[in-house]
Amino acid sequence: MSEYSVIGKPTTNVDGTAKVTGEAVYTFDMTLPNMLYGKLLRSPHPHARIISIDTSEAEKLPGVKAVITGKDTPGGKYGLWRRFRELSDQEVLATTKVRFIGDAVAAVAAISEKIAEEALDLINVEYEPLPAVFEPMEAIKDDAPLVHDDFANNINNTRHIEWGDVDEGFKKSDYVREDRYTYSSQHPAPMEVHSSVASYDKGSGRLTVWSSTQSPYFLQLGLTDALKMREGDIRVIKPHVGGGFGAKNSTMPDSVNAAVLSMKTGRPVKIVFNREEEFTATEHRTAMHLALKIGLKKDGTIMAKEAKIITDGGAYTGLGATTLYLAGTYLTFPYNIPSYRYDGVRTYTNKMWASSVRSFGATPAVYASETQMDRAAHDMGIDPIEIRRKNAMTTGYEAPGQYRLGSCGLLPCIDRVEKRIKEKWTDLSKDEGIGFTAFAYMCGGIFNWIDTPYAFSGAMVKINVDGTVDLFTQASDIGQGTNTVSVMICAEELGIGIEDIRLHPADTATTLTDLGAWASRETLMNGNAVKAAAGEAKKVLIEVARMKLGENIVYDLEVKDKRIYLALRPERGFSYYDIVKDAIKRNDGEPIIGIGHYTPHRKGMVSPAFAFGSMGVRVKVDRETGQVEVKDIITAHDCGQTINPLGARGQVEGSIQLGLGWGLCEDLPTDNGMILNPSFVDYKLIRSRDMPQIELHDVPTYDPEGPYGAKESAEGTVAPTSPAVANAIYNVIGVEFNSNVLRPEKVLKAIRKKEEKEEEAMNG
Amino acid sequence: MKDIIFDFEYFVPKTIEEALKLLSQYDEGECKVIAGGQSLIILMKQRLLMPKYLIDIKGISDLDYIKLDDKQGLKIGALATHRSIEKSPIIQNGFSVLAEMEQNISSVETRNWGTIGGNVSHGDPGGDPVPVLIALDGKLKMTSLSGERTVDAEDFTLDYFETALRHDELLAEIQIPSIPPSTGVKFTKYSQIVGDYATASVAVLITLDKKEICDNVRIALGSVAVAPMRAKKAEEILKGKKISDDLLAEAGRIASEEASPTTDAEVSEEYKRDLVKVLVKRVGSEALARAKKA
Amino acid sequence: MKRELKFVVNGDSYDIWVEPNTLLVQVLRDELGLKGTKRSCDSGSCCACTVILNGKVVKSCSMLALQANGKEVLTIEGLANGAELHPIQQAFIDNWAFQCGFCTSGQIMAAKALLDENANPTREEIQMAMDGHLCRCTGYNMITEAIQDAAKRLQGQKLQEAAQ
């Protein structure tokens, strides 16, 4: 929108200089005076009772300052689903039993990492191995080993979503199909491993923790519960974070143990995971089995959809319960579905717990949903793009009791990508194919399982006498560009420049609560809070200007380009700087303070707004090796008003990289609960030479719920990528895949099987 | 992050002689030679290898050279880096298959510091250089206090991470005979991620006579046995014949049966055999095309 | 037993004593306080630790510090000219070629080494040179564009200097 000064303009990263010079400090880099280094001793068994732990030898090692086990911790249990206390199922260190290979049972603090590592070898743990369960289908059986003894069975959480009459809907359908899918587990693998530094102040009894976290507030709450301290006595500060992608939402053993060790030794303690720990003992994608049934009329109109999901939750809750809910939600996007029924079950298993990973349950759900759409289209002889267009959501659509769309640009997104596909991909060889998908994504959750009494996002603006602004937000920039968005919104609202604003981010002591970076909430929720805070400050400026002008209240004042002036007579106004000075004088010397917050109210059960889009991919299949090469991608997104086009593009490309990896090569195979490939050598990721070029189209709309109409961008593009590739592969070799990780061997096997069948049919 | 947390005695010999003296002083298994360390350091961080004595030969410049002799052919010192081989005009002009192979080893960073000798001495059945050396009929010269000896490239790697090197020997030089006219050589490794460790790799050398009959053929396979190997039976069906696509396909099929790959966490044995089939056919075809041009 | 390490880092001479089992990245980060070089993988697979050693990029996590004896190291901290960013750094900012920034130091050093050797690389040449660098945030294309932009800026700078 050309009417904005800052919003919508490509803006470089406010943290740019720090990041390109190596000056940006990550928790990984931090040292404090008198600091100790901590390491965790982890269980080698997937399920075992802890009989005894002998730390005496480790304690004697010169340089070791503390060795702790479960009994040395305050004993609080914690988790993110705090509203349901039984789901606070994590301990600082396992006390009675260990529940996955990697479950922490002891921690050491020493004067060097080397000594801490050596001390671990000296701790003697006696285990009594117990039968373990690794598969959700096994875990739900009555005779399955019980992962949590205080639960009646291994069901951690269930979800049910329903509207309309699904059975009636199927009866009225001309075409019904059922498909079953399995989506495997993968790791978000952020570049910065989990890192925490804890410093306990003996004098005040207060704790400060710096951590590579997606949510300082969530961490603060987790520490409060684990350490049984007052929330306000715990301060969490988020330095620069080297990526999260869902792995850093929960309170993790690095932070809680660093805290306890610091309390015990009276010195700061730093714990940094190594990459093997990062792969084996941090949160990753929830693997799941899905059963999907869809009913359509012969013209392609969807009548009913029914879904069942069972997820492999691993040993603890994390955010896996939310993933269970959202997977069921995303199965309903982005189409009009008159009747829907979903039942989800999350099971405990003896593996590292699975939680949220970028797209929060959408990736498996959308893989199933979007490949099924294509199959239905093929069967019914309807063009796959046309069937999506026919059922596409539009502004105002309501899923009864669940969500309502304040804006929806899906149809123009579908049109745009289809148009470009027809223009660009005209010369396909016989080994090439095109796949198409449509998608939607939420802008933060309505949910309050964290059980906070605070607004979901809060911000504060302080205008100083020289017109510079200090902006305080707790929002977590983990690379996605939130800091820049916050500053841009504040600048737009106050009519000043990016260079006039200093951001004070992510410190629970000095900023108002923000729930953190997950489910793509920062732009909308934190953005609204920043806009509100700046808006309050702006009110003060306008009031002072109005008084000075002496004009009638009906005449609007504009705040732009460092001036406050009459909208209809721009020459009549004042410089921003003069008004600021005046306002402070008139308020007995107090700087101009604006406080704002945002919590979605009466916005259904899921999210206050949704972004939309569509994607086309062009692939080439090597029929002799099964290698799938993604040659080109065209995508269009409706993120309302794009705040920063540079940042949005970066995010989209990054999310597509993850989506491609999750569809083609990333996988966490396990053997009796042990992850077999915990390194970048064996865990395969997309790299520079495998990445296709991406053509991105912005299809602007305006959502009344978002700041300047803005919605999320690019968590949505992850999920549709792997089904688009699967759909494209189908169009080349005619094979359907009911599971992801379409490795060359899998594709080749499928090609062979099809060729055999065809031969049999011919000879038949 | 993982560091090397065990201690070792560290030596930096200035000459080959000094290095060999040190090697002979210590028992097998207690002592390791480090050059670029691109494989060794990772193993030491993981505590999979914990030598008591480390002999750093990286600085022995006498072992870092690339020379071309009109009669004897190409001689590469063991400490020549992958990058120097990749960029060498001598190699790019006369033995370009080596440069092509080097270009796809790991990253520029690895190639700048890692050496071909270090790579080959590691004995990795999935390494890229050895199959190419086999195809080129290369020889490896080893040296010790008691003298020098040379083995054919195909006899150098014995088993997983086990080579013909005695514990008191250093790999000194790689020798590659001049490539005769009408010869084409091609190497391709296959991996799902471009440039990754090979799931399977194939190197083929074909020399044609004036009638375009196959006078000589060498087929080397990597990653599909305990060591890089020659597919001699596959070679036999091509030798003395006019090579056609069908013949290459047959050679591929035979080679896939000669190989003995294993199933790992990601890829099955059957698939690796499939790859051998396809690669021998394709690489053979490209080697043939090159031979015709040469 | 500690051994002497004499080397130059970002133009400054250092004479320190280190255990032989110390990695170059440990000396840079922990001894010299140059935290800009990062560590991420433990298996020599990600290039976050890339520095320039005697003009060539190497992984500082995969070499012993003592192997840098008598050599010159350039890290990310040595790139800017006082308060003035290097054109590659500016190009990375202007092209949004980083997000979380953790892989960025390594990427920029590799870009510098590439452009020092090849002033006008093609897209493919850039991808080949940068292929060891793992990034989870960007999808790589914007990094490639930043390097192409940097190449132009550096050429422009050379022309300016030549003209003077």
PDB file of N, CA and C in Angstrom, chain A residues 361-401:
ATOM      1  N   GLY A 361       2.129 -29.564  13.141  1.00  0.00           N
ATOM      2  CA  GLY A 361       1.131 -30.592  12.858  1.00  0.00           C
ATOM      3  C   GLY A 361       0.544 -30.465  11.469  1.00  0.00           C
ATOM      4  N   ALA A 362       0.758 -29.320  10.821  1.00  0.00           N
ATOM      5  CA  ALA A 362       0.187 -29.156   9.483  1.00  0.00           C
ATOM      6  C   ALA A 362       0.907 -30.019   8.459  1.00  0.00           C
ATOM      7  N   THR A 363       2.242 -30.180   8.636  1.00  0.00           N
ATOM      8  CA  THR A 363       2.990 -30.904   7.604  1.00  0.00           C
ATOM      9  C   THR A 363       2.461 -32.319   7.359  1.00  0.00           C
ATOM     10  N   PRO A 364       2.322 -33.136   8.401  1.00  0.00           N
ATOM     11  CA  PRO A 364       1.743 -34.465   8.119  1.00  0.00           C
ATOM     12  C   PRO A 364       0.302 -34.381   7.633  1.00  0.00           C
ATOM     13  N   ALA A 365      -0.489 -33.497   8.260  1.00  0.00           N
ATOM     14  CA  ALA A 365      -1.906 -33.428   7.906  1.00  0.00           C
ATOM     15  C   ALA A 365      -2.080 -32.997   6.457  1.00  0.00           C
ATOM     16  N   VAL A 366      -1.340 -31.980   6.057  1.00  0.00           N
ATOM     17  CA  VAL A 366      -1.495 -31.450   4.705  1.00  0.00           C
ATOM     18  C   VAL A 366      -0.926 -32.421   3.675  1.00  0.00           C
ATOM     19  N   TYR A 367       0.092 -33.175   4.054  1.00  0.00           N
ATOM     20  CA  TYR A 367       0.584 -34.202   3.134  1.00  0.00           C
ATOM     21  C   TYR A 367      -0.548 -35.164   2.793  1.00  0.00           C
ATOM     22  N   ALA A 368      -1.237 -35.605   3.834  1.00  0.00           N
ATOM     23  CA  ALA A 368      -2.335 -36.552   3.627  1.00  0.00           C
ATOM     24  C   ALA A 368      -3.465 -35.894   2.835  1.00  0.00           C
ATOM     25  N   SER A 369      -3.858 -34.740   3.312  1.00  0.00           N
ATOM     26  CA  SER A 369      -5.025 -34.080   2.749  1.00  0.00           C
ATOM     27  C   SER A 369      -4.830 -33.682   1.283  1.00  0.00           C
ATOM     28  N   GLU A 370      -3.655 -33.138   0.968  1.00  0.00           N
ATOM     29  CA  GLU A 370      -3.442 -32.627  -0.374  1.00  0.00           C
ATOM     30  C   GLU A 370      -3.120 -33.712  -1.395  1.00  0.00           C
ATOM     31  N   THR A 371      -2.560 -34.840  -0.923  1.00  0.00           N
ATOM     32  CA  THR A 371      -2.377 -35.931  -1.891  1.00  0.00           C
ATOM     33  C   THR A 371      -3.722 -36.619  -2.120  1.00  0.00           C
ATOM     34  N   GLN A 372      -4.532 -36.681  -1.077  1.00  0.00           N
ATOM     35  CA  GLN A 372      -5.848 -37.296  -1.239  1.00  0.00           C
ATOM     36  C   GLN A 372      -6.717 -36.481  -2.205  1.00  0.00           C
ATOM     37  N   MET A 373      -6.615 -35.155  -2.115  1.00  0.00           N
ATOM     38  CA  MET A 373      -7.380 -34.311  -3.031  1.00  0.00           C
ATOM     39  C   MET A 373      -7.029 -34.634  -4.481  1.00  0.00           C
ATOM     40  N   ASP A 374      -5.711 -34.774  -4.711  1.00  0.00           N
ATOM     41  CA  ASP A 374      -5.274 -35.085  -6.076  1.00  0.00           C
ATOM     42  C   ASP A 374      -5.827 -36.439  -6.517  1.00  0.00           C
ATOM     43  N   ARG A 375      -5.779 -37.397  -5.617  1.00  0.00           N
ATOM     44  CA  ARG A 375      -6.253 -38.742  -5.978  1.00  0.00           C
ATOM     45  C   ARG A 375      -7.739 -38.706  -6.331  1.00  0.00           C
ATOM     46  N   ALA A 376      -8.479 -37.988  -5.507  1.00  0.00           N
ATOM     47  CA  ALA A 376      -9.917 -37.874  -5.783  1.00  0.00           C
ATOM     48  C   ALA A 376     -10.122 -37.218  -7.143  1.00  0.00           C
ATOM     49  N   ALA A 377      -9.345 -36.158  -7.391  1.00  0.00           N
ATOM     50  CA  ALA A 377      -9.478 -35.448  -8.665  1.00  0.00           C
ATOM     51  C   ALA A 377      -9.179 -36.379  -9.828  1.00  0.00           C
ATOM     52  N   HIS A 378      -8.092 -37.147  -9.722  1.00  0.00           N
ATOM     53  CA  HIS A 378      -7.730 -38.062 -10.813  1.00  0.00           C
ATOM     54  C   HIS A 378      -8.838 -39.080 -11.054  1.00  0.00           C
ATOM     55  N   ASP A 379      -9.324 -39.639  -9.947  1.00  0.00           N
ATOM     56  CA  ASP A 379     -10.370 -40.665 -10.067  1.00  0.00           C
ATOM     57  C   ASP A 379     -11.622 -40.128 -10.720  1.00  0.00           C
ATOM     58  N   MET A 380     -11.950 -38.894 -10.379  1.00  0.00           N
ATOM     59  CA  MET A 380     -13.210 -38.335 -10.874  1.00  0.00           C
ATOM     60  C   MET A 380     -13.041 -37.609 -12.198  1.00  0.00           C
ATOM     61  N   GLY A 381     -11.816 -37.585 -12.712  1.00  0.00           N
ATOM     62  CA  GLY A 381     -11.579 -36.916 -13.991  1.00  0.00           C
ATOM     63  C   GLY A 381     -11.716 -35.408 -13.899  1.00  0.00           C
ATOM     64  N   ILE A 382     -11.392 -34.861 -12.714  1.00  0.00           N
ATOM     65  CA  ILE A 382     -11.442 -33.401 -12.557  1.00  0.00           C
ATOM     66  C   ILE A 382     -10.017 -32.877 -12.465  1.00  0.00           C
ATOM     67  N   ASP A 383      -9.760 -31.733 -13.064  1.00  0.00           N
ATOM     68  CA  ASP A 383      -8.429 -31.124 -12.987  1.00  0.00           C
ATOM     69  C   ASP A 383      -8.098 -30.808 -11.520  1.00  0.00           C
ATOM     70  N   PRO A 384      -6.878 -31.179 -11.044  1.00  0.00           N
ATOM     71  CA  PRO A 384      -6.537 -30.981  -9.633  1.00  0.00           C
ATOM     72  C   PRO A 384      -6.568 -29.526  -9.165  1.00  0.00           C
ATOM     73  N   ILE A 385      -6.306 -28.609 -10.100  1.00  0.00           N
ATOM     74  CA  ILE A 385      -6.388 -27.203  -9.705  1.00  0.00           C
ATOM     75  C   ILE A 385      -7.845 -26.776  -9.628  1.00  0.00           C
ATOM     76  N   GLU A 386      -8.624 -27.265 -10.573  1.00  0.00           N
ATOM     77  CA  GLU A 386     -10.039 -26.913 -10.617  1.00  0.00           C
ATOM     78  C   GLU A 386     -10.790 -27.405  -9.379  1.00  0.00           C
ATOM     79  N   ILE A 387     -10.436 -28.614  -8.921  1.00  0.00           N
ATOM     80  CA  ILE A 387     -11.151 -29.163  -7.762  1.00  0.00           C
ATOM     81  C   ILE A 387     -10.868 -28.319  -6.529  1.00  0.00           C
ATOM     82  N   ARG A 388      -9.664 -27.754  -6.494  1.00  0.00           N
ATOM     83  CA  ARG A 388      -9.322 -26.922  -5.345  1.00  0.00           C
ATOM     84  C   ARG A 388     -10.039 -25.573  -5.431  1.00  0.00           C
ATOM     85  N   ARG A 389     -10.088 -25.080  -6.660  1.00  0.00           N
ATOM     86  CA  ARG A 389     -10.763 -23.807  -6.857  1.00  0.00           C
ATOM     87  C   ARG A 389     -12.239 -23.930  -6.461  1.00  0.00           C
ATOM     88  N   LYS A 390     -12.790 -25.052  -6.829  1.00  0.00           N
ATOM     89  CA  LYS A 390     -14.211 -25.275  -6.581  1.00  0.00           C
ATOM     90  C   LYS A 390     -14.543 -25.253  -5.096  1.00  0.00           C
ATOM     91  N   ASN A 391     -13.635 -25.789  -4.285  1.00  0.00           N
ATOM     92  CA  ASN A 391     -13.916 -25.924  -2.862  1.00  0.00           C
ATOM     93  C   ASN A 391     -13.248 -24.871  -1.997  1.00  0.00           C
ATOM     94  N   ALA A 392     -12.563 -23.922  -2.651  1.00  0.00           N
ATOM     95  CA  ALA A 392     -11.715 -22.982  -1.918  1.00  0.00           C
ATOM     96  C   ALA A 392     -12.499 -22.151  -0.908  1.00  0.00           C
ATOM     97  N   MET A 393     -11.880 -21.940   0.229  1.00  0.00           N
ATOM     98  CA  MET A 393     -12.453 -21.048   1.234  1.00  0.00           C
ATOM     99  C   MET A 393     -12.461 -19.622   0.707  1.00  0.00           C
ATOM    100  N   THR A 394     -13.347 -18.824   1.270  1.00  0.00           N
ATOM    101  CA  THR A 394     -13.408 -17.407   0.915  1.00  0.00           C
ATOM    102  C   THR A 394     -13.619 -16.593   2.192  1.00  0.00           C
ATOM    103  N   THR A 395     -13.423 -15.304   2.071  1.00  0.00           N
ATOM    104  CA  THR A 395     -13.592 -14.427   3.232  1.00  0.00           C
ATOM    105  C   THR A 395     -14.973 -14.612   3.845  1.00  0.00           C
ATOM    106  N   GLY A 396     -15.000 -14.711   5.158  1.00  0.00           N
ATOM    107  CA  GLY A 396     -16.274 -14.867   5.849  1.00  0.00           C
ATOM    108  C   GLY A 396     -16.634 -16.309   6.140  1.00  0.00           C
ATOM    109  N   TYR A 397     -15.920 -17.234   5.536  1.00  0.00           N
ATOM    110  CA  TYR A 397     -16.216 -18.653   5.771  1.00  0.00           C
ATOM    111  C   TYR A 397     -16.091 -18.969   7.250  1.00  0.00           C
ATOM    112  N   GLU A 398     -16.973 -19.825   7.697  1.00  0.00           N
ATOM    113  CA  GLU A 398     -16.932 -20.196   9.109  1.00  0.00           C
ATOM    114  C   GLU A 398     -17.002 -21.707   9.258  1.00  0.00           C
ATOM    115  N   ALA A 399     -16.055 -22.243  10.011  1.00  0.00           N
ATOM    116  CA  ALA A 399     -16.132 -23.648  10.394  1.00  0.00           C
ATOM    117  C   ALA A 399     -16.822 -23.644  11.748  1.00  0.00           C
ATOM    118  N   PRO A 400     -18.026 -24.130  11.817  1.00  0.00           N
ATOM    119  CA  PRO A 400     -18.836 -23.917  13.007  1.00  0.00           C
ATOM    120  C   PRO A 400     -18.130 -24.291  14.317  1.00  0.00           C
ATOM    121  N   GLY A 401     -18.082 -23.294  15.205  1.00  0.00           N
ATOM    122  CA  GLY A 401     -17.471 -23.528  16.514  1.00  0.00           C
ATOM    123  C   GLY A 401     -15.949 -23.513  16.499  1.00  0.00           C
TER     124      GLY A 401
END
